[in-house]
Short mmCIF file of C-alpha atoms and ligand atoms in Angstrom, two decimals:
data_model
loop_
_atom_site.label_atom_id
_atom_site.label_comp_id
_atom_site.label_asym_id
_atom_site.label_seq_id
_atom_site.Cartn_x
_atom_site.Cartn_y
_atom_site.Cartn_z
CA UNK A 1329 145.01 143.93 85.84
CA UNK A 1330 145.75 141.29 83.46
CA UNK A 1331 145.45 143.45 80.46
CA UNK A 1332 148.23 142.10 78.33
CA UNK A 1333 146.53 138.88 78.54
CA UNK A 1334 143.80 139.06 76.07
CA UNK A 1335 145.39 140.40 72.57
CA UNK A 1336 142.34 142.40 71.45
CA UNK A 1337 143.03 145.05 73.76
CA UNK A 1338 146.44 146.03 72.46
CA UNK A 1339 144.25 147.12 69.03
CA UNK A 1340 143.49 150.61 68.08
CA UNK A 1341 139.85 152.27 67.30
CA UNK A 1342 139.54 154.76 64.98
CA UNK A 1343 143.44 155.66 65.97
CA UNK A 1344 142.67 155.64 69.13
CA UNK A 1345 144.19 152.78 71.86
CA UNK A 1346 140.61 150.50 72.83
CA UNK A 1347 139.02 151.46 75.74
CA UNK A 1348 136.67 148.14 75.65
CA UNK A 1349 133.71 149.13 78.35
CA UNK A 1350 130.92 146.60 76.76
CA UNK A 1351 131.74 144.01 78.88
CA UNK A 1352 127.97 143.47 79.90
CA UNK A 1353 127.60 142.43 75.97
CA UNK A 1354 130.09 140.06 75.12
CA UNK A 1355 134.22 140.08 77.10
CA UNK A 1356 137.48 139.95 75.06
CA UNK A 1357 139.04 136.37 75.39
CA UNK A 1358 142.54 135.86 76.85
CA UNK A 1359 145.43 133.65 75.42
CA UNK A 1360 144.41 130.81 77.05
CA UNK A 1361 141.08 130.71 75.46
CA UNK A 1362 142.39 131.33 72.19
CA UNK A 1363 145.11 128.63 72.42
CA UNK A 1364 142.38 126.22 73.33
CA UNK A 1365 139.96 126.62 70.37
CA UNK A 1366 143.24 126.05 67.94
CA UNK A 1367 144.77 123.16 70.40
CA UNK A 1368 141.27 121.72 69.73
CA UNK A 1369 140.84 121.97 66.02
CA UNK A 1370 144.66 120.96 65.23
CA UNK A 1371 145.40 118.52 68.06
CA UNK A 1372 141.99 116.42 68.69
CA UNK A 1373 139.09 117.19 66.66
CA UNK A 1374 136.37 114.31 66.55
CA UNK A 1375 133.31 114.02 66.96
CA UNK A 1376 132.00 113.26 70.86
CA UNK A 1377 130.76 110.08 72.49
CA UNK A 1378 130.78 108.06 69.17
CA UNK A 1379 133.79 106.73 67.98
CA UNK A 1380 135.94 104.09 69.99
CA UNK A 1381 139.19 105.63 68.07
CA UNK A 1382 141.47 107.42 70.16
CA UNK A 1383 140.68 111.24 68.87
CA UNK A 1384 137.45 111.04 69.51
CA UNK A 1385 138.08 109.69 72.93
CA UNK A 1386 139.79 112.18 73.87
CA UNK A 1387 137.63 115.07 72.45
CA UNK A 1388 134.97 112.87 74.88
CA UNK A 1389 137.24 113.47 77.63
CA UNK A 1390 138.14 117.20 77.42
CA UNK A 1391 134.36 118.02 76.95
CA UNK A 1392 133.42 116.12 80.14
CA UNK A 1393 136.14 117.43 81.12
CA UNK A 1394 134.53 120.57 81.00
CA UNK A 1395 131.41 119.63 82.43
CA UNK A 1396 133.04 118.75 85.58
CA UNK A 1397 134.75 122.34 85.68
CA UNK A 1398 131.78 124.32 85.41
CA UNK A 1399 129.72 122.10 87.92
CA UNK A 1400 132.71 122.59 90.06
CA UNK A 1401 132.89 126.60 89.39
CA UNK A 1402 129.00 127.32 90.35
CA UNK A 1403 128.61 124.03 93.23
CA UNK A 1404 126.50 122.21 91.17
CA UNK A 1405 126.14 118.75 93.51
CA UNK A 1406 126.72 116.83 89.97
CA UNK A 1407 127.87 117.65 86.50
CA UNK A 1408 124.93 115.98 85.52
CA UNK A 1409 123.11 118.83 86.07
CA UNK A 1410 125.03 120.87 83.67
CA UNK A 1411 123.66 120.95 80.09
CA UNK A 1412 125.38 122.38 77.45
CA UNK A 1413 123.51 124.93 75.59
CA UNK A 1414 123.90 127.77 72.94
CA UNK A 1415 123.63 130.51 75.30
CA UNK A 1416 121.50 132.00 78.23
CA UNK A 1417 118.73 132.44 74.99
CA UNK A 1418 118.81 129.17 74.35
CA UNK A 1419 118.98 127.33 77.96
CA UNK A 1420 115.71 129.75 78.87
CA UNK A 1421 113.93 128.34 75.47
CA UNK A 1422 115.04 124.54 76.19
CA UNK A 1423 113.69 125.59 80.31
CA UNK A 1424 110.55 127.18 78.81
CA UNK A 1425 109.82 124.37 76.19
CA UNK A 1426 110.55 121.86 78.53
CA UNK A 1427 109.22 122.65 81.83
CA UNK A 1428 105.84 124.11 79.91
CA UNK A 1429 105.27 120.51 78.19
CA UNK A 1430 105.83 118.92 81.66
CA UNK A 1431 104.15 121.53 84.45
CA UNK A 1432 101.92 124.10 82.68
CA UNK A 1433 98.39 123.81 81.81
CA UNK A 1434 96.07 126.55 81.26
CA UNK A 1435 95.07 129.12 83.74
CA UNK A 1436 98.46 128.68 85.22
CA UNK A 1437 101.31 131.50 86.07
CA UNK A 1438 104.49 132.14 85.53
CA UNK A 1439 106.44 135.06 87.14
CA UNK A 1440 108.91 137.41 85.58
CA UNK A 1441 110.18 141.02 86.63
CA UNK A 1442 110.07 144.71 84.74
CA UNK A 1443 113.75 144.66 84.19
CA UNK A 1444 114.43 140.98 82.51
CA UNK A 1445 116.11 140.52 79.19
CA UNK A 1446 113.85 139.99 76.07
CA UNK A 1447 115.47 136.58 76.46
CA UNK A 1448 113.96 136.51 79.74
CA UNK A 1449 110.34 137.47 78.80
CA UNK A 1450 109.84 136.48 74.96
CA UNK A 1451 110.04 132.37 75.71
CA UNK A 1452 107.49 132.78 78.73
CA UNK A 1453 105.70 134.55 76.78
CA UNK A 1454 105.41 132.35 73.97
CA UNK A 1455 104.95 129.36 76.25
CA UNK A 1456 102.04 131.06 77.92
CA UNK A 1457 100.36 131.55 74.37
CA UNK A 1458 100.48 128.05 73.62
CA UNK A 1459 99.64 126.69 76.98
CA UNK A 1460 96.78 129.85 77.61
CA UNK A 1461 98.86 130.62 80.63
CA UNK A 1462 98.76 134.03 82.22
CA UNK A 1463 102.41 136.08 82.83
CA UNK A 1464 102.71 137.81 85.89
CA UNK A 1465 105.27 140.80 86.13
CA UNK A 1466 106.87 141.71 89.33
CA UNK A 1467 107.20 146.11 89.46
CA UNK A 1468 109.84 148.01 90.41
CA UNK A 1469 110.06 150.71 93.34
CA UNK A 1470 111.24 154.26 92.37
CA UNK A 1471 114.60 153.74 93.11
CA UNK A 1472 114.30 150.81 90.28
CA UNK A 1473 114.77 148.19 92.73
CA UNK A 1474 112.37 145.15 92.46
CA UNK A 1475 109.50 145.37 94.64
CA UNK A 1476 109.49 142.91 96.94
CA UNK A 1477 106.45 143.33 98.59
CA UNK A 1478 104.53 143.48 95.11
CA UNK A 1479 106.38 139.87 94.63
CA UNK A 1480 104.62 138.07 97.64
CA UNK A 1481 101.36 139.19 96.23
CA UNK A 1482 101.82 137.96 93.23
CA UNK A 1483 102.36 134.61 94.11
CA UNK A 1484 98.97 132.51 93.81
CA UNK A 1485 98.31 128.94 93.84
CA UNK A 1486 98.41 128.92 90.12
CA UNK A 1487 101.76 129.90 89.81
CA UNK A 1488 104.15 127.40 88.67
CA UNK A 1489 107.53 128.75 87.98
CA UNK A 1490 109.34 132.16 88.73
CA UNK A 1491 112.59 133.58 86.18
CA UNK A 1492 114.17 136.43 87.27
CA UNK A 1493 117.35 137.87 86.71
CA UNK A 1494 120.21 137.96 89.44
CA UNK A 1495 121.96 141.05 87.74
CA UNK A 1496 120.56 143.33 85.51
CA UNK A 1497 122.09 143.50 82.39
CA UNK A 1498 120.42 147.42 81.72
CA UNK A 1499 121.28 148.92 85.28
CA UNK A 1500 123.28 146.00 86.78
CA UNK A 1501 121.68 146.29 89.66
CA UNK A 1502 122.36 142.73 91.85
CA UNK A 1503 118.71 141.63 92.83
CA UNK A 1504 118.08 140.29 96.25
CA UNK A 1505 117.88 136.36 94.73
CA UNK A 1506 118.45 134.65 97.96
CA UNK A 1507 114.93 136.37 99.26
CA UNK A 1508 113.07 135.87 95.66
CA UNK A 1509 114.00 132.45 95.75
CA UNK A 1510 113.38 131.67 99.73
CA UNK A 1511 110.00 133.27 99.25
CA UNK A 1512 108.98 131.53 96.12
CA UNK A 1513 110.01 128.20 97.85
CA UNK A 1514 107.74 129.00 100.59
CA UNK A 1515 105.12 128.83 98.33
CA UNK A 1516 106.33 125.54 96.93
CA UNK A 1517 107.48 127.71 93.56
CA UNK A 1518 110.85 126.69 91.57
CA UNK A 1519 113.00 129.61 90.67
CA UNK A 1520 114.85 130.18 87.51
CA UNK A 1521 118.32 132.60 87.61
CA UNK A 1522 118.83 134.09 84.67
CA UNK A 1523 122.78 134.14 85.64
CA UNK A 1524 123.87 135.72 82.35
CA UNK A 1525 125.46 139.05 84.48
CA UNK A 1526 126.02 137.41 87.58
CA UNK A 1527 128.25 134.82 86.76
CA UNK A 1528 130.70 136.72 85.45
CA UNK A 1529 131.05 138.81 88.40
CA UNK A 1530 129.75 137.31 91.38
CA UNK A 1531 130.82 133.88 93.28
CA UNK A 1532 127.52 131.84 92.24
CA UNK A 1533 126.82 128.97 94.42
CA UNK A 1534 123.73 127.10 93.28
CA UNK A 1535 123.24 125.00 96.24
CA UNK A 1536 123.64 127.74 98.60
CA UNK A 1537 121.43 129.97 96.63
CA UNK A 1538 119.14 126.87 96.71
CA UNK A 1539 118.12 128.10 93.05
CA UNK A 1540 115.86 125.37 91.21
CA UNK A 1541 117.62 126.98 87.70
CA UNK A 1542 120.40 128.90 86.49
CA UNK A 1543 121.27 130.14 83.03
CA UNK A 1544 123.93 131.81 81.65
CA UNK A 1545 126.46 132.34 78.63
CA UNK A 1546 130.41 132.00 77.97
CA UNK A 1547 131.10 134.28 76.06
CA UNK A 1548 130.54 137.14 78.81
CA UNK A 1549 132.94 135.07 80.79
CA UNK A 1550 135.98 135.08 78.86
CA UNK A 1551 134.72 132.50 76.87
CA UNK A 1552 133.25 131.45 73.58
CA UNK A 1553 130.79 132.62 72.06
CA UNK A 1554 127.95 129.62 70.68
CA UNK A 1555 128.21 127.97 74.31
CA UNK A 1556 125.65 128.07 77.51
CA UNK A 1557 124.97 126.48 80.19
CA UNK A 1558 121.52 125.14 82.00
CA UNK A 1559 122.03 124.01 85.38
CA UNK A 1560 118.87 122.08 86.92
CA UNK A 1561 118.20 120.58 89.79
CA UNK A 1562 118.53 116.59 89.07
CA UNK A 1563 114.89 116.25 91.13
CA UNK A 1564 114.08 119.02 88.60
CA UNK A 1565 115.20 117.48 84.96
CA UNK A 1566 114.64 114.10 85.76
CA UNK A 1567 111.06 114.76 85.76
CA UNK A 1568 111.52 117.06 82.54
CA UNK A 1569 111.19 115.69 78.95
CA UNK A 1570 113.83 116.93 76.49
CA UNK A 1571 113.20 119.88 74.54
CA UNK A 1572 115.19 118.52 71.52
CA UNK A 1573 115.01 115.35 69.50
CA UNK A 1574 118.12 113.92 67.26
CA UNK A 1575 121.21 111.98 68.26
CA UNK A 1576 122.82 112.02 71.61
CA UNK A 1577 119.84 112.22 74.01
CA UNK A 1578 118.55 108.66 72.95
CA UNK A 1579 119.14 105.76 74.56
CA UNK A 1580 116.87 103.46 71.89
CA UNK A 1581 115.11 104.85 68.88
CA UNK A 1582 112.74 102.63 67.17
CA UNK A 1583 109.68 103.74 64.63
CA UNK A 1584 107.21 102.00 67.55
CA UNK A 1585 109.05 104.44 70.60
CA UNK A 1586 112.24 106.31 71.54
CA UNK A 1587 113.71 105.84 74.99
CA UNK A 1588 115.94 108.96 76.51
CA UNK A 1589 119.49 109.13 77.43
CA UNK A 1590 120.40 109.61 80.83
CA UNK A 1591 120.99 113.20 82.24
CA UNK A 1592 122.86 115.38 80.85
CA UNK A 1593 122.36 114.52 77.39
CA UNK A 1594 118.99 113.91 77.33
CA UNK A 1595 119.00 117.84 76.80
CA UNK A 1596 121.78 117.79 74.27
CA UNK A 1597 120.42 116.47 71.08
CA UNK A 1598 123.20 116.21 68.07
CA UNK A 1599 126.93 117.13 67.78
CA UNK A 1600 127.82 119.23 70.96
CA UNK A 1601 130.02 122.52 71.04
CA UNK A 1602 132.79 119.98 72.59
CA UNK A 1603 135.26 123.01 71.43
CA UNK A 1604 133.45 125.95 73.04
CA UNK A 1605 133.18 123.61 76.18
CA UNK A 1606 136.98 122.69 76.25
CA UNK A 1607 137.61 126.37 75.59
CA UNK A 1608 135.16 127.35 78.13
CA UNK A 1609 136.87 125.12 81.22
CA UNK A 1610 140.02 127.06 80.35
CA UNK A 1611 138.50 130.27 80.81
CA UNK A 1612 136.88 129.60 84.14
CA UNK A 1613 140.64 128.08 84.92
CA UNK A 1614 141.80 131.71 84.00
CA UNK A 1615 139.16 133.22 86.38
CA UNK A 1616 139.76 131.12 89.08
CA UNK A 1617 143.60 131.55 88.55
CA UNK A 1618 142.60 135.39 89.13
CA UNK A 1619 140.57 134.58 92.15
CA UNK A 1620 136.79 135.29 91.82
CA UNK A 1621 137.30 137.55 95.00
CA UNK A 1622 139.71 139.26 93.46
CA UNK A 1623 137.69 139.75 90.33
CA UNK A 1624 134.47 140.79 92.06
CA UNK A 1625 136.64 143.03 94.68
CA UNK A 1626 138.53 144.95 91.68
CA UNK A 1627 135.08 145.21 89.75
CA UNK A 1628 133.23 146.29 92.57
CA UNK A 1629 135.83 149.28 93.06
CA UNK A 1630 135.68 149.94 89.14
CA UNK A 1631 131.95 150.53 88.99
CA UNK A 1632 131.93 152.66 92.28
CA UNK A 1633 134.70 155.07 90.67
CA UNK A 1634 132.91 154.65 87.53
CA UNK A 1635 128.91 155.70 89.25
CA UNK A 1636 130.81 158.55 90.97
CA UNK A 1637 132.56 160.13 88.07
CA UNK A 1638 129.35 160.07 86.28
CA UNK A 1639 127.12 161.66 89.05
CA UNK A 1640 129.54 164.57 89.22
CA UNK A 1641 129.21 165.43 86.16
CA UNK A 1642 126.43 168.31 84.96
CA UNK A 1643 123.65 167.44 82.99
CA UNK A 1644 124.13 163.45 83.04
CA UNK A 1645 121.76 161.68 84.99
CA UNK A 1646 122.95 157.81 86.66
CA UNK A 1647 120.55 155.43 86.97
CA UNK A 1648 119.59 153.59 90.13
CA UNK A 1649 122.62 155.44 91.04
CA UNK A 1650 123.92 154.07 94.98
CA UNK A 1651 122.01 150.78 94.36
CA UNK A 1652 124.56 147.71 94.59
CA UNK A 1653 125.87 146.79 91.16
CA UNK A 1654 127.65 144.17 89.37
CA UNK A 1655 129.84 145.09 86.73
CA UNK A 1656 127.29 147.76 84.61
CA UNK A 1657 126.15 151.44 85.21
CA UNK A 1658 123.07 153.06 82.79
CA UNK A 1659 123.23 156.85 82.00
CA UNK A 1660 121.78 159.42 79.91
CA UNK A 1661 123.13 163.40 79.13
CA UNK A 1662 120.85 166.16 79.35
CA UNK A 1663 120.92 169.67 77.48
CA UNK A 1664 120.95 172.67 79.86
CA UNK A 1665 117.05 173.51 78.36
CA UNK A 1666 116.42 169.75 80.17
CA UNK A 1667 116.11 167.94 76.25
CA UNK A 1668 118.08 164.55 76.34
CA UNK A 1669 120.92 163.95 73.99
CA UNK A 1670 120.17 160.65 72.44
CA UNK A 1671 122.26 157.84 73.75
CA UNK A 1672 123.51 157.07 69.88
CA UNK A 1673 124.50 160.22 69.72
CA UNK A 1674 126.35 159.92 72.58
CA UNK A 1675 127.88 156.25 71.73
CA UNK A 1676 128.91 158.04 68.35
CA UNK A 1677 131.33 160.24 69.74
CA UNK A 1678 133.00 157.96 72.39
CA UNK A 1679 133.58 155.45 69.48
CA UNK A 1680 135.20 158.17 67.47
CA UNK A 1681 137.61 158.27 70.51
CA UNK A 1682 138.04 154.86 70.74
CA UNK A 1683 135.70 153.94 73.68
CA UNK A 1684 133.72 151.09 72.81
CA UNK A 1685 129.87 151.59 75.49
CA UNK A 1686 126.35 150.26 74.81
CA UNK A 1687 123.31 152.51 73.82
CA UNK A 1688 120.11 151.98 73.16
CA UNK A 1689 117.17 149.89 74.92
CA UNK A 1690 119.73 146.56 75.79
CA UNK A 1691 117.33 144.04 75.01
CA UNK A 1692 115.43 145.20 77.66
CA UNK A 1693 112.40 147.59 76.46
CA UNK A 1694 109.67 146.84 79.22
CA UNK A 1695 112.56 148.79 81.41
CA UNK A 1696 113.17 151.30 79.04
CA UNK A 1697 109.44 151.98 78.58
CA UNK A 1698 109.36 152.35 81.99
CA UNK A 1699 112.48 154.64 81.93
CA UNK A 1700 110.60 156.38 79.82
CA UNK A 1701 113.41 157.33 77.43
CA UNK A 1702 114.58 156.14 73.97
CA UNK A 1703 117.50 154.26 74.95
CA UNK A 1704 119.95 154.63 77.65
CA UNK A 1705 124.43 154.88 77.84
CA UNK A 1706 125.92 151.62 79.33
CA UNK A 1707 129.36 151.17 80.47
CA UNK A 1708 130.30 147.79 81.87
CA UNK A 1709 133.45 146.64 83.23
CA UNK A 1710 135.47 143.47 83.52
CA UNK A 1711 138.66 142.38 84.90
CA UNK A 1712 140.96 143.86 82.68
CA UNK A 1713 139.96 147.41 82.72
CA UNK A 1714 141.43 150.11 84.80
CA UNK A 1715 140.83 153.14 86.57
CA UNK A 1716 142.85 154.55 83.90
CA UNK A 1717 140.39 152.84 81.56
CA UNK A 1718 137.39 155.21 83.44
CA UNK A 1719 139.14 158.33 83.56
CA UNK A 1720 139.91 157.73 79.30
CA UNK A 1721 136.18 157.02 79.35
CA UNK A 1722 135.17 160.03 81.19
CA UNK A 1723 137.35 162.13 79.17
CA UNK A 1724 136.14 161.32 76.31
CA UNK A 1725 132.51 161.69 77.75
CA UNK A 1726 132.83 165.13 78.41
CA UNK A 1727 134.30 166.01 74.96
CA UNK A 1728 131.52 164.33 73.47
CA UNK A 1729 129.12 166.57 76.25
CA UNK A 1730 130.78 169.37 74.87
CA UNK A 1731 129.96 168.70 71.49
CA UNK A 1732 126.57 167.81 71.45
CA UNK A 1733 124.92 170.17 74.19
N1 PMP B 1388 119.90 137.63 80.09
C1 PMP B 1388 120.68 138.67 80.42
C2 PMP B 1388 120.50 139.30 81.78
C3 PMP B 1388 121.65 139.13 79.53
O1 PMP B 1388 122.42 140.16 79.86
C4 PMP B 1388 121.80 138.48 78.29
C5 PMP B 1388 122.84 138.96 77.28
N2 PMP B 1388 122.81 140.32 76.99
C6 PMP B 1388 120.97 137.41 77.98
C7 PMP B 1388 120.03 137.01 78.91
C8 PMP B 1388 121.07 136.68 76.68
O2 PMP B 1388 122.34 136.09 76.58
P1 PMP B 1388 122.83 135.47 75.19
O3 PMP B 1388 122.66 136.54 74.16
O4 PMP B 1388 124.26 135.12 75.44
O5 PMP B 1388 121.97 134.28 74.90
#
């Protein structure tokens, strides 16, 4: 589908056509996107919100411009609940900064699950060391699935916030966020998404989720890479101070006191990425011009015919294999005498044929430690690969099998 739209993938690897299957990491970028980032820099580069000459007012224009396209693509009720960020990194630091000066004092909790991203645990963490908060850890069940149960009980009268991820990025398993949310709000609990893998793949609506938070990242949506997104609640970051000081998100500044800008840009201290945003709007224009059924239909079919030619294969074990997934599948290969061939090893060999996966612990190693292994094989899809792309994939796979056992 698509393919001949993004350049990169007419490129050879090591002589080999590109069989790109580390979508979960960062997606190639299609014409459009390209275009836009040199339309930008040779038609109407100037600086944002500042200069009453006509470049700059219309660099203003295209980045709102933007704004209003991504509030549109996840149902935000008003772009100005849509901050601009670095990444998914960034928007949980600004969240954890933020919300921790504001809501947490000590002896308070904040809940996270087994499987997050490091940029899912390492800001709460930090947080809770300055604020002597505790961090509370939601398990998994043995099929790897969160454990929901566990989750209830967690929940105390000290906890203050909950971040969990919608999609795993290690197993991309789809958590059940509707229930994690609805029973955090029964509790009187704001959630955080960590949206970084659902986005992408799934239809997010954040007012029918009824999520207080939801991060996540261009670049793993055809975008560019630099540029995030924080949606909030308004209730929510009206009652947050910013996270950043510097131009932009003042509305006065004198040596006595600063006042704050209005929302968004109270969160979006000094020059924005006004070309990563312009760029961005044109690749969620490409997505929608696919259809995000379309996308999430044709991905869903990929990763089922991807989990299935892995699980018939000797020796290689799927995980969380016939859990619902979004987009990525986790594997490791065994040797007959039941010794595992290290993922590297493994990622080695496909690269030599031209098959670009992800090995090792994925930013995740709470998961991996629980895995109990030193890494795992990820292959994630997008919407320009192909069954064809799969059966290259497990080709290659089983030469490398060969090889190593
Ligand atoms: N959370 C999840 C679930 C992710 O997959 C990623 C990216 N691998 C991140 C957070 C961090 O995203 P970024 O590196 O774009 O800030």
């Amino acid at each position: 589908m698509r393919q001949s739209d993004f350049p990169i993938l007419t490129e050879q690897v090591n002589g080999r056509p590109l069989v790109y299957l580390d979508n979960a990491a960062t997606t190639q970028k299609p014409h459009a996107v390209l275009n836009a980032i040199v339309e930008a820099y040779s038609k109407w580069n100037a600086n944002v919100h500042r200069g009453v000459h006509h470049l700059s007012q219309v660099a203003t224009q295209k980045h709102e411009e933007a704004r209003k396209t991504v509030a549109a693509f996840i149902h935000a009720q008003s772009e100005e609940e849509i901050i601009f960020t670095k990444g998914t990194t960034d928007s949980i630091n600004m969240l954890a900064f933020s919300f921790g000066e504001a809501m947490l004092h000590e002896g308070d909790e904040i809940v996270i699950s087994q499987l997050e991203h490091h940029s899912n645990i390492v800001p709460w963490q930090m947080l809770c060391e300055r604020k002597k908060a505790v961090l509370k850890v939601i398990p998994l069940r043995d099929d790897l699935s969160l454990d929901i149960e566990a989750f209830k009980a967690l929940l105390s009268e000290r906890t203050r916030l909950v971040s969990v991820a919608h999609v795993s990025n290690l197993l991309g398993i789809v958590n059940p966020i509707e229930e994690i949310i609805a029973i955090a709000h029964e509790k009187g609990v704001p959630v955080c998404v960590d949206g970084a893998q659902s986005v992408p793949h799934l239809a997010v609506d954040v007012q029918q989720l009824d999520c207080d938070f939801l991060v996540f990242s261009a670049h793993k949506m055809y975008g560019p890479t630099g540029l995030g997104v924080l949606y909030g609640k308004k209730e929510w970051l009206n009652q947050l101070p910013p996270a950043e000081g510097g131009g932009e998100m003042i509305e006065h500044v004198r040596f006595e006191q600063t006042t704050y800008n209005v929302l968004p840009y109270k969160f979006e201290a000094g020059t924005p990425n006004f070309v990563g945003s312009y760029a961005f709007g044109k690749a969620i224009d490409y997505m929608e011009s696919v259809g995000l059924d379309t996308i999430a239909a044709h991905e869903h079919q990929l990763t089922l015919y991807l989990e299935a030619q892995l699980a018939a294969l000797p020796h290689v074990h799927v995980y969380a294999a016939g859990l619902r997934k979004a987009g990525a599948v986790s594997f490791n290969v065994y040797r007959e005498d039941g010794g595992l061939i290290h993922p590297f090893d493994v990622g080695v060999l496909l690269d030599r044929q031209g098959v670009a996966v992800r090995t090792g612990h994925h930013c995740a190693e709470p998961l991996i430690d629980h895995l109990q292994v030193p890494g795992t094989v990820r292959a994630s899809v997008a919407l320009y690969n192909t069954q064809e792309d799969i059966d290259t994939f497990i080709a290659a796979l089983k030469k490398a099998i060969m090889m190593l056992a």
